[in-house]
Amino acid sequence: MYWSSYPYQLYGRNYYMGRLIGEVMPYTGAHFLMRQGREMQEYPDYMLAALNIQPGMVVADIGAGTGFNSLRLARLVGPYGRVYSTEIQPDMLNHLMMNAYIYGHSHNIVPVVSSHTNANLPPNSCDLILMVDTYHECINPPAVLHGIRQALKPHGQLILVEYRLEDSWMPNMYDDHRMSVSQAKFELESNGFVLRQVLEFLPWQHIMIFNKI
């Protein structure tokens, strides 16, 4: 079946390549991002350990929310590394930087106000770009992915972590907030990336590792 390579709207919702795009969580739901029990659902430290993040690296956390992963990234890259934490909602970034200050990471986390079409990252700057439960909410994937390709260094990696659509049922999770490997591969390989590896050790999520081509 043919799908348009451009995002489109139907009955007030956004679609891309046949996929219904998830709606962005508003700042009023920020407490859900730091909810008790999230660590036991997503195992963020195990996820990040698998990515081989080294001290001194420059990484980006797109859709960083209130800092659930950005704070961990800041600890991994150390005082000489840098974390670009991007958000389309300034209130989320304010909350994130307050958390960064509390946990002693405000020196190496750089808040970035992004948009639905641009992550606003410096060109050729990032060793690794992480999107955790975020890509499925991008209403203009081609534009966002174009900016990500420009921001990655030549051998940089884009990491998508998404709840598995292949699982038949998942508590408190709508299908438009989950993704299959085949759909993610289809979309990203249509936008200048190649899928290098899929890790499946997390309870509910895929870890999909892409390189730009």
PDB file of C-alpha atoms in Angstrom:
ATOM      1  CA  MET A   1       0.000   0.000   0.000  1.00  0.00           C
ATOM      2  CA  TYR A   2       1.219   3.510  -0.805  1.00  0.00           C
ATOM      3  CA  TRP A   3       1.566   5.984   2.049  1.00  0.00           C
ATOM      4  CA  SER A   4       2.311   9.670   1.654  1.00  0.00           C
ATOM      5  CA  SER A   5       5.865  10.630   2.589  1.00  0.00           C
ATOM      6  CA  TYR A   6       4.475  13.814   4.142  1.00  0.00           C
ATOM      7  CA  PRO A   7       2.497  14.142   7.394  1.00  0.00           C
ATOM      8  CA  TYR A   8      -1.205  14.676   6.917  1.00  0.00           C
ATOM      9  CA  GLN A   9      -4.350  15.298   8.953  1.00  0.00           C
ATOM     10  CA  LEU A  10      -7.562  13.308   9.026  1.00  0.00           C
ATOM     11  CA  TYR A  11     -10.553  14.034  11.262  1.00  0.00           C
ATOM     12  CA  GLY A  12      -8.463  16.384  13.405  1.00  0.00           C
ATOM     13  CA  ARG A  13      -5.612  13.917  14.087  1.00  0.00           C
ATOM     14  CA  ASN A  14      -2.123  13.780  12.623  1.00  0.00           C
ATOM     15  CA  TYR A  15      -0.837  10.808  10.614  1.00  0.00           C
ATOM     16  CA  TYR A  16       2.439   9.794   9.016  1.00  0.00           C
ATOM     17  CA  MET A  17       2.946   6.834   6.681  1.00  0.00           C
ATOM     18  CA  GLY A  18      -0.309   5.295   7.838  1.00  0.00           C
ATOM     19  CA  ARG A  19       0.472   5.704  11.551  1.00  0.00           C
ATOM     20  CA  LEU A  20      -1.707   7.715  13.912  1.00  0.00           C
ATOM     21  CA  ILE A  21       0.620  10.118  15.716  1.00  0.00           C
ATOM     22  CA  GLY A  22       0.297  10.231  19.495  1.00  0.00           C
ATOM     23  CA  GLU A  23      -0.711  13.460  21.179  1.00  0.00           C
ATOM     24  CA  VAL A  24       1.902  15.352  23.192  1.00  0.00           C
ATOM     25  CA  MET A  25       1.631  15.086  26.967  1.00  0.00           C
ATOM     26  CA  PRO A  26       0.953  18.581  28.363  1.00  0.00           C
ATOM     27  CA  TYR A  27       2.928  20.061  31.233  1.00  0.00           C
ATOM     28  CA  THR A  28      -0.040  19.425  33.525  1.00  0.00           C
ATOM     29  CA  GLY A  29       0.829  15.720  33.226  1.00  0.00           C
ATOM     30  CA  ALA A  30       4.493  16.202  34.171  1.00  0.00           C
ATOM     31  CA  HIS A  31       4.024  14.276  37.416  1.00  0.00           C
ATOM     32  CA  PHE A  32       3.475  11.135  35.289  1.00  0.00           C
ATOM     33  CA  LEU A  33       7.000  11.452  33.876  1.00  0.00           C
ATOM     34  CA  MET A  34       8.566  11.224  37.349  1.00  0.00           C
ATOM     35  CA  ARG A  35       5.999   8.773  38.700  1.00  0.00           C
ATOM     36  CA  GLN A  36       6.828   6.261  41.362  1.00  0.00           C
ATOM     37  CA  GLY A  37       7.426   2.911  39.729  1.00  0.00           C
ATOM     38  CA  ARG A  38       8.633   4.212  36.362  1.00  0.00           C
ATOM     39  CA  GLU A  39      12.134   2.887  37.034  1.00  0.00           C
ATOM     40  CA  MET A  40      10.701  -0.604  37.528  1.00  0.00           C
ATOM     41  CA  GLN A  41       8.749  -0.318  34.263  1.00  0.00           C
ATOM     42  CA  GLU A  42      11.516   1.070  32.054  1.00  0.00           C
ATOM     43  CA  TYR A  43      14.854   0.174  33.718  1.00  0.00           C
ATOM     44  CA  PRO A  44      16.494   3.425  32.545  1.00  0.00           C
ATOM     45  CA  ASP A  45      19.918   2.671  34.011  1.00  0.00           C
ATOM     46  CA  TYR A  46      20.094  -0.687  32.204  1.00  0.00           C
ATOM     47  CA  MET A  47      18.896   0.971  29.006  1.00  0.00           C
ATOM     48  CA  LEU A  48      21.571   3.660  29.148  1.00  0.00           C
ATOM     49  CA  ALA A  49      24.284   1.170  30.116  1.00  0.00           C
ATOM     50  CA  ALA A  50      23.611  -0.703  26.874  1.00  0.00           C
ATOM     51  CA  LEU A  51      24.358   2.446  24.842  1.00  0.00           C
ATOM     52  CA  ASN A  52      28.008   2.663  25.919  1.00  0.00           C
ATOM     53  CA  ILE A  53      27.868   6.354  26.786  1.00  0.00           C
ATOM     54  CA  GLN A  54      31.330   7.596  27.738  1.00  0.00           C
ATOM     55  CA  PRO A  55      32.600  10.549  29.783  1.00  0.00           C
ATOM     56  CA  GLY A  56      33.127  13.621  27.646  1.00  0.00           C
ATOM     57  CA  MET A  57      30.494  12.720  25.050  1.00  0.00           C
ATOM     58  CA  VAL A  58      27.971  15.228  23.747  1.00  0.00           C
ATOM     59  CA  VAL A  59      24.476  13.768  23.758  1.00  0.00           C
ATOM     60  CA  ALA A  60      20.931  15.050  23.298  1.00  0.00           C
ATOM     61  CA  ASP A  61      17.727  14.041  25.035  1.00  0.00           C
ATOM     62  CA  ILE A  62      14.850  14.995  22.734  1.00  0.00           C
ATOM     63  CA  GLY A  63      11.534  15.356  24.508  1.00  0.00           C
ATOM     64  CA  ALA A  64      13.376  15.443  27.814  1.00  0.00           C
ATOM     65  CA  GLY A  65      10.329  16.219  29.926  1.00  0.00           C
ATOM     66  CA  THR A  66      11.329  17.005  33.506  1.00  0.00           C
ATOM     67  CA  GLY A  67      14.700  15.280  33.256  1.00  0.00           C
ATOM     68  CA  PHE A  68      14.083  11.595  33.991  1.00  0.00           C
ATOM     69  CA  ASN A  69      16.791  10.564  31.504  1.00  0.00           C
ATOM     70  CA  SER A  70      18.695  13.847  31.161  1.00  0.00           C
ATOM     71  CA  LEU A  71      19.873  13.679  34.774  1.00  0.00           C
ATOM     72  CA  ARG A  72      21.198  10.170  34.214  1.00  0.00           C
ATOM     73  CA  LEU A  73      22.884  11.210  30.968  1.00  0.00           C
ATOM     74  CA  ALA A  74      24.560  14.151  32.722  1.00  0.00           C
ATOM     75  CA  ARG A  75      26.024  11.781  35.278  1.00  0.00           C
ATOM     76  CA  LEU A  76      27.326   9.449  32.550  1.00  0.00           C
ATOM     77  CA  VAL A  77      28.989  12.097  30.361  1.00  0.00           C
ATOM     78  CA  GLY A  78      30.561  13.729  33.394  1.00  0.00           C
ATOM     79  CA  PRO A  79      31.713  17.295  33.958  1.00  0.00           C
ATOM     80  CA  TYR A  80      33.448  17.568  30.568  1.00  0.00           C
ATOM     81  CA  GLY A  81      30.512  16.192  28.602  1.00  0.00           C
ATOM     82  CA  ARG A  82      27.288  17.912  27.635  1.00  0.00           C
ATOM     83  CA  VAL A  83      23.602  17.048  27.493  1.00  0.00           C
ATOM     84  CA  TYR A  84      21.272  19.043  25.261  1.00  0.00           C
ATOM     85  CA  SER A  85      17.817  18.617  26.768  1.00  0.00           C
ATOM     86  CA  THR A  86      15.140  19.659  24.288  1.00  0.00           C
ATOM     87  CA  GLU A  87      11.456  20.329  24.891  1.00  0.00           C
ATOM     88  CA  ILE A  88       8.670  22.096  23.041  1.00  0.00           C
ATOM     89  CA  GLN A  89       7.160  23.212  26.369  1.00  0.00           C
ATOM     90  CA  PRO A  90       9.183  25.846  28.273  1.00  0.00           C
ATOM     91  CA  ASP A  91       7.469  24.899  31.545  1.00  0.00           C
ATOM     92  CA  MET A  92       8.906  21.390  31.209  1.00  0.00           C
ATOM     93  CA  LEU A  93      12.390  22.840  30.717  1.00  0.00           C
ATOM     94  CA  ASN A  94      12.027  25.079  33.765  1.00  0.00           C
ATOM     95  CA  HIS A  95      11.075  22.046  35.832  1.00  0.00           C
ATOM     96  CA  LEU A  96      13.972  20.056  34.338  1.00  0.00           C
ATOM     97  CA  MET A  97      16.550  22.728  35.186  1.00  0.00           C
ATOM     98  CA  MET A  98      15.228  22.984  38.718  1.00  0.00           C
ATOM     99  CA  ASN A  99      15.786  19.230  39.044  1.00  0.00           C
ATOM    100  CA  ALA A 100      19.243  19.576  37.450  1.00  0.00           C
ATOM    101  CA  TYR A 101      20.178  22.213  40.025  1.00  0.00           C
ATOM    102  CA  ILE A 102      18.908  20.078  42.913  1.00  0.00           C
ATOM    103  CA  TYR A 103      20.908  17.040  41.741  1.00  0.00           C
ATOM    104  CA  GLY A 104      24.059  19.008  40.885  1.00  0.00           C
ATOM    105  CA  HIS A 105      23.940  18.675  37.091  1.00  0.00           C
ATOM    106  CA  SER A 106      23.049  22.206  36.014  1.00  0.00           C
ATOM    107  CA  HIS A 107      26.629  22.757  34.767  1.00  0.00           C
ATOM    108  CA  ASN A 108      26.458  20.215  31.934  1.00  0.00           C
ATOM    109  CA  ILE A 109      22.777  20.189  30.965  1.00  0.00           C
ATOM    110  CA  VAL A 110      21.883  22.731  28.274  1.00  0.00           C
ATOM    111  CA  PRO A 111      18.123  23.446  27.997  1.00  0.00           C
ATOM    112  CA  VAL A 112      16.892  23.864  24.425  1.00  0.00           C
ATOM    113  CA  VAL A 113      13.435  25.075  23.410  1.00  0.00           C
ATOM    114  CA  SER A 114      12.541  23.060  20.319  1.00  0.00           C
ATOM    115  CA  SER A 115       9.539  23.016  18.007  1.00  0.00           C
ATOM    116  CA  HIS A 116       7.355  20.481  16.218  1.00  0.00           C
ATOM    117  CA  THR A 117       9.630  20.797  13.177  1.00  0.00           C
ATOM    118  CA  ASN A 118      13.107  21.360  14.634  1.00  0.00           C
ATOM    119  CA  ALA A 119      14.974  20.012  17.658  1.00  0.00           C
ATOM    120  CA  ASN A 120      17.202  23.145  17.457  1.00  0.00           C
ATOM    121  CA  LEU A 121      20.458  21.263  18.005  1.00  0.00           C
ATOM    122  CA  PRO A 122      23.816  22.620  16.750  1.00  0.00           C
ATOM    123  CA  PRO A 123      25.033  21.028  13.495  1.00  0.00           C
ATOM    124  CA  ASN A 124      27.527  18.159  13.730  1.00  0.00           C
ATOM    125  CA  SER A 125      27.509  18.340  17.522  1.00  0.00           C
ATOM    126  CA  CYS A 126      26.147  15.094  18.944  1.00  0.00           C
ATOM    127  CA  ASP A 127      27.711  11.692  19.469  1.00  0.00           C
ATOM    128  CA  LEU A 128      24.316  10.262  20.409  1.00  0.00           C
ATOM    129  CA  ILE A 129      20.717  11.489  20.310  1.00  0.00           C
ATOM    130  CA  LEU A 130      18.153   9.782  22.532  1.00  0.00           C
ATOM    131  CA  MET A 131      14.373   9.835  22.095  1.00  0.00           C
ATOM    132  CA  VAL A 132      12.572   7.924  24.853  1.00  0.00           C
ATOM    133  CA  ASP A 133       8.811   7.578  24.324  1.00  0.00           C
ATOM    134  CA  THR A 134       9.003  10.690  22.144  1.00  0.00           C
ATOM    135  CA  TYR A 135       9.270   9.898  18.443  1.00  0.00           C
ATOM    136  CA  HIS A 136       5.674   8.633  18.236  1.00  0.00           C
ATOM    137  CA  GLU A 137       4.509  12.154  19.237  1.00  0.00           C
ATOM    138  CA  CYS A 138       6.414  14.050  16.508  1.00  0.00           C
ATOM    139  CA  ILE A 139       3.780  15.582  14.240  1.00  0.00           C
ATOM    140  CA  ASN A 140       6.308  16.263  11.454  1.00  0.00           C
ATOM    141  CA  PRO A 141       8.807  13.373  11.507  1.00  0.00           C
ATOM    142  CA  PRO A 142      10.618  14.283   8.235  1.00  0.00           C
ATOM    143  CA  ALA A 143      11.435  17.785   9.471  1.00  0.00           C
ATOM    144  CA  VAL A 144      12.540  16.582  12.912  1.00  0.00           C
ATOM    145  CA  LEU A 145      14.655  13.765  11.461  1.00  0.00           C
ATOM    146  CA  HIS A 146      16.288  16.153   9.007  1.00  0.00           C
ATOM    147  CA  GLY A 147      17.456  18.315  11.905  1.00  0.00           C
ATOM    148  CA  ILE A 148      18.642  15.267  13.826  1.00  0.00           C
ATOM    149  CA  ARG A 149      20.708  14.074  10.851  1.00  0.00           C
ATOM    150  CA  GLN A 150      22.383  17.477  10.700  1.00  0.00           C
ATOM    151  CA  ALA A 151      23.066  17.474  14.452  1.00  0.00           C
ATOM    152  CA  LEU A 152      24.680  14.029  14.527  1.00  0.00           C
ATOM    153  CA  LYS A 153      28.404  13.615  14.017  1.00  0.00           C
ATOM    154  CA  PRO A 154      29.336  11.333  11.079  1.00  0.00           C
ATOM    155  CA  HIS A 155      29.305   8.163  13.198  1.00  0.00           C
ATOM    156  CA  GLY A 156      26.709   9.371  15.680  1.00  0.00           C
ATOM    157  CA  GLN A 157      23.714   7.283  16.701  1.00  0.00           C
ATOM    158  CA  LEU A 158      20.007   7.987  17.035  1.00  0.00           C
ATOM    159  CA  ILE A 159      18.348   5.854  19.703  1.00  0.00           C
ATOM    160  CA  LEU A 160      14.582   5.350  19.762  1.00  0.00           C
ATOM    161  CA  VAL A 161      13.077   3.753  22.846  1.00  0.00           C
ATOM    162  CA  GLU A 162       9.403   2.998  22.300  1.00  0.00           C
ATOM    163  CA  TYR A 163       6.758   0.851  23.959  1.00  0.00           C
ATOM    164  CA  ARG A 164       6.207  -2.279  21.882  1.00  0.00           C
ATOM    165  CA  LEU A 165       3.166  -2.301  19.625  1.00  0.00           C
ATOM    166  CA  GLU A 166       3.816  -5.988  18.962  1.00  0.00           C
ATOM    167  CA  ASP A 167       2.681  -6.839  22.499  1.00  0.00           C
ATOM    168  CA  SER A 168      -1.011  -7.636  22.389  1.00  0.00           C
ATOM    169  CA  TRP A 169      -1.878  -5.665  25.524  1.00  0.00           C
ATOM    170  CA  MET A 170      -0.230  -3.103  27.738  1.00  0.00           C
ATOM    171  CA  PRO A 171      -1.692  -1.435  30.834  1.00  0.00           C
ATOM    172  CA  ASN A 172      -2.660   2.253  30.556  1.00  0.00           C
ATOM    173  CA  MET A 173      -1.140   2.633  27.082  1.00  0.00           C
ATOM    174  CA  TYR A 174      -2.974   3.549  23.873  1.00  0.00           C
ATOM    175  CA  ASP A 175      -1.750   2.087  20.589  1.00  0.00           C
ATOM    176  CA  ASP A 176      -0.797   5.515  19.222  1.00  0.00           C
ATOM    177  CA  HIS A 177       1.770   5.759  22.036  1.00  0.00           C
ATOM    178  CA  ARG A 178       3.462   2.504  21.013  1.00  0.00           C
ATOM    179  CA  MET A 179       5.495   1.554  17.939  1.00  0.00           C
ATOM    180  CA  SER A 180       6.501  -1.587  16.096  1.00  0.00           C
ATOM    181  CA  VAL A 181      10.051  -2.137  14.895  1.00  0.00           C
ATOM    182  CA  SER A 182       8.815  -2.515  11.326  1.00  0.00           C
ATOM    183  CA  GLN A 183       7.012   0.855  11.384  1.00  0.00           C
ATOM    184  CA  ALA A 184       9.965   2.670  12.948  1.00  0.00           C
ATOM    185  CA  LYS A 185      12.337   1.097  10.413  1.00  0.00           C
ATOM    186  CA  PHE A 186      10.019   2.060   7.549  1.00  0.00           C
ATOM    187  CA  GLU A 187       9.804   5.680   8.643  1.00  0.00           C
ATOM    188  CA  LEU A 188      13.425   6.298   9.552  1.00  0.00           C
ATOM    189  CA  GLU A 189      14.916   4.489   6.586  1.00  0.00           C
ATOM    190  CA  SER A 190      12.742   6.745   4.414  1.00  0.00           C
ATOM    191  CA  ASN A 191      14.479   9.720   6.012  1.00  0.00           C
ATOM    192  CA  GLY A 192      18.176   8.949   5.723  1.00  0.00           C
ATOM    193  CA  PHE A 193      18.783   6.480   8.562  1.00  0.00           C
ATOM    194  CA  VAL A 194      19.554   2.782   8.729  1.00  0.00           C
ATOM    195  CA  LEU A 195      18.529   0.435  11.547  1.00  0.00           C
ATOM    196  CA  ARG A 196      21.682  -1.156  12.996  1.00  0.00           C
ATOM    197  CA  GLN A 197      20.439  -3.017  16.059  1.00  0.00           C
ATOM    198  CA  VAL A 198      17.341  -3.746  18.132  1.00  0.00           C
ATOM    199  CA  LEU A 199      17.690  -4.604  21.827  1.00  0.00           C
ATOM    200  CA  GLU A 200      14.785  -6.361  23.506  1.00  0.00           C
ATOM    201  CA  PHE A 201      15.814  -6.875  27.140  1.00  0.00           C
ATOM    202  CA  LEU A 202      13.480  -4.213  28.586  1.00  0.00           C
ATOM    203  CA  PRO A 203      10.120  -5.420  29.948  1.00  0.00           C
ATOM    204  CA  TRP A 204       7.910  -3.263  27.715  1.00  0.00           C
ATOM    205  CA  GLN A 205      10.063  -1.287  25.259  1.00  0.00           C
ATOM    206  CA  HIS A 206      12.178  -1.677  22.132  1.00  0.00           C
ATOM    207  CA  ILE A 207      15.621  -0.050  22.003  1.00  0.00           C
ATOM    208  CA  MET A 208      16.240   0.757  18.324  1.00  0.00           C
ATOM    209  CA  ILE A 209      19.687   1.983  17.274  1.00  0.00           C
ATOM    210  CA  PHE A 210      19.992   3.926  14.011  1.00  0.00           C
ATOM    211  CA  ASN A 211      22.883   5.491  12.114  1.00  0.00           C
ATOM    212  CA  LYS A 212      22.553   8.200   9.508  1.00  0.00           C
ATOM    213  CA  ILE A 213      23.467   7.394   5.927  1.00  0.00           C
TER     214      ILE A 213
END
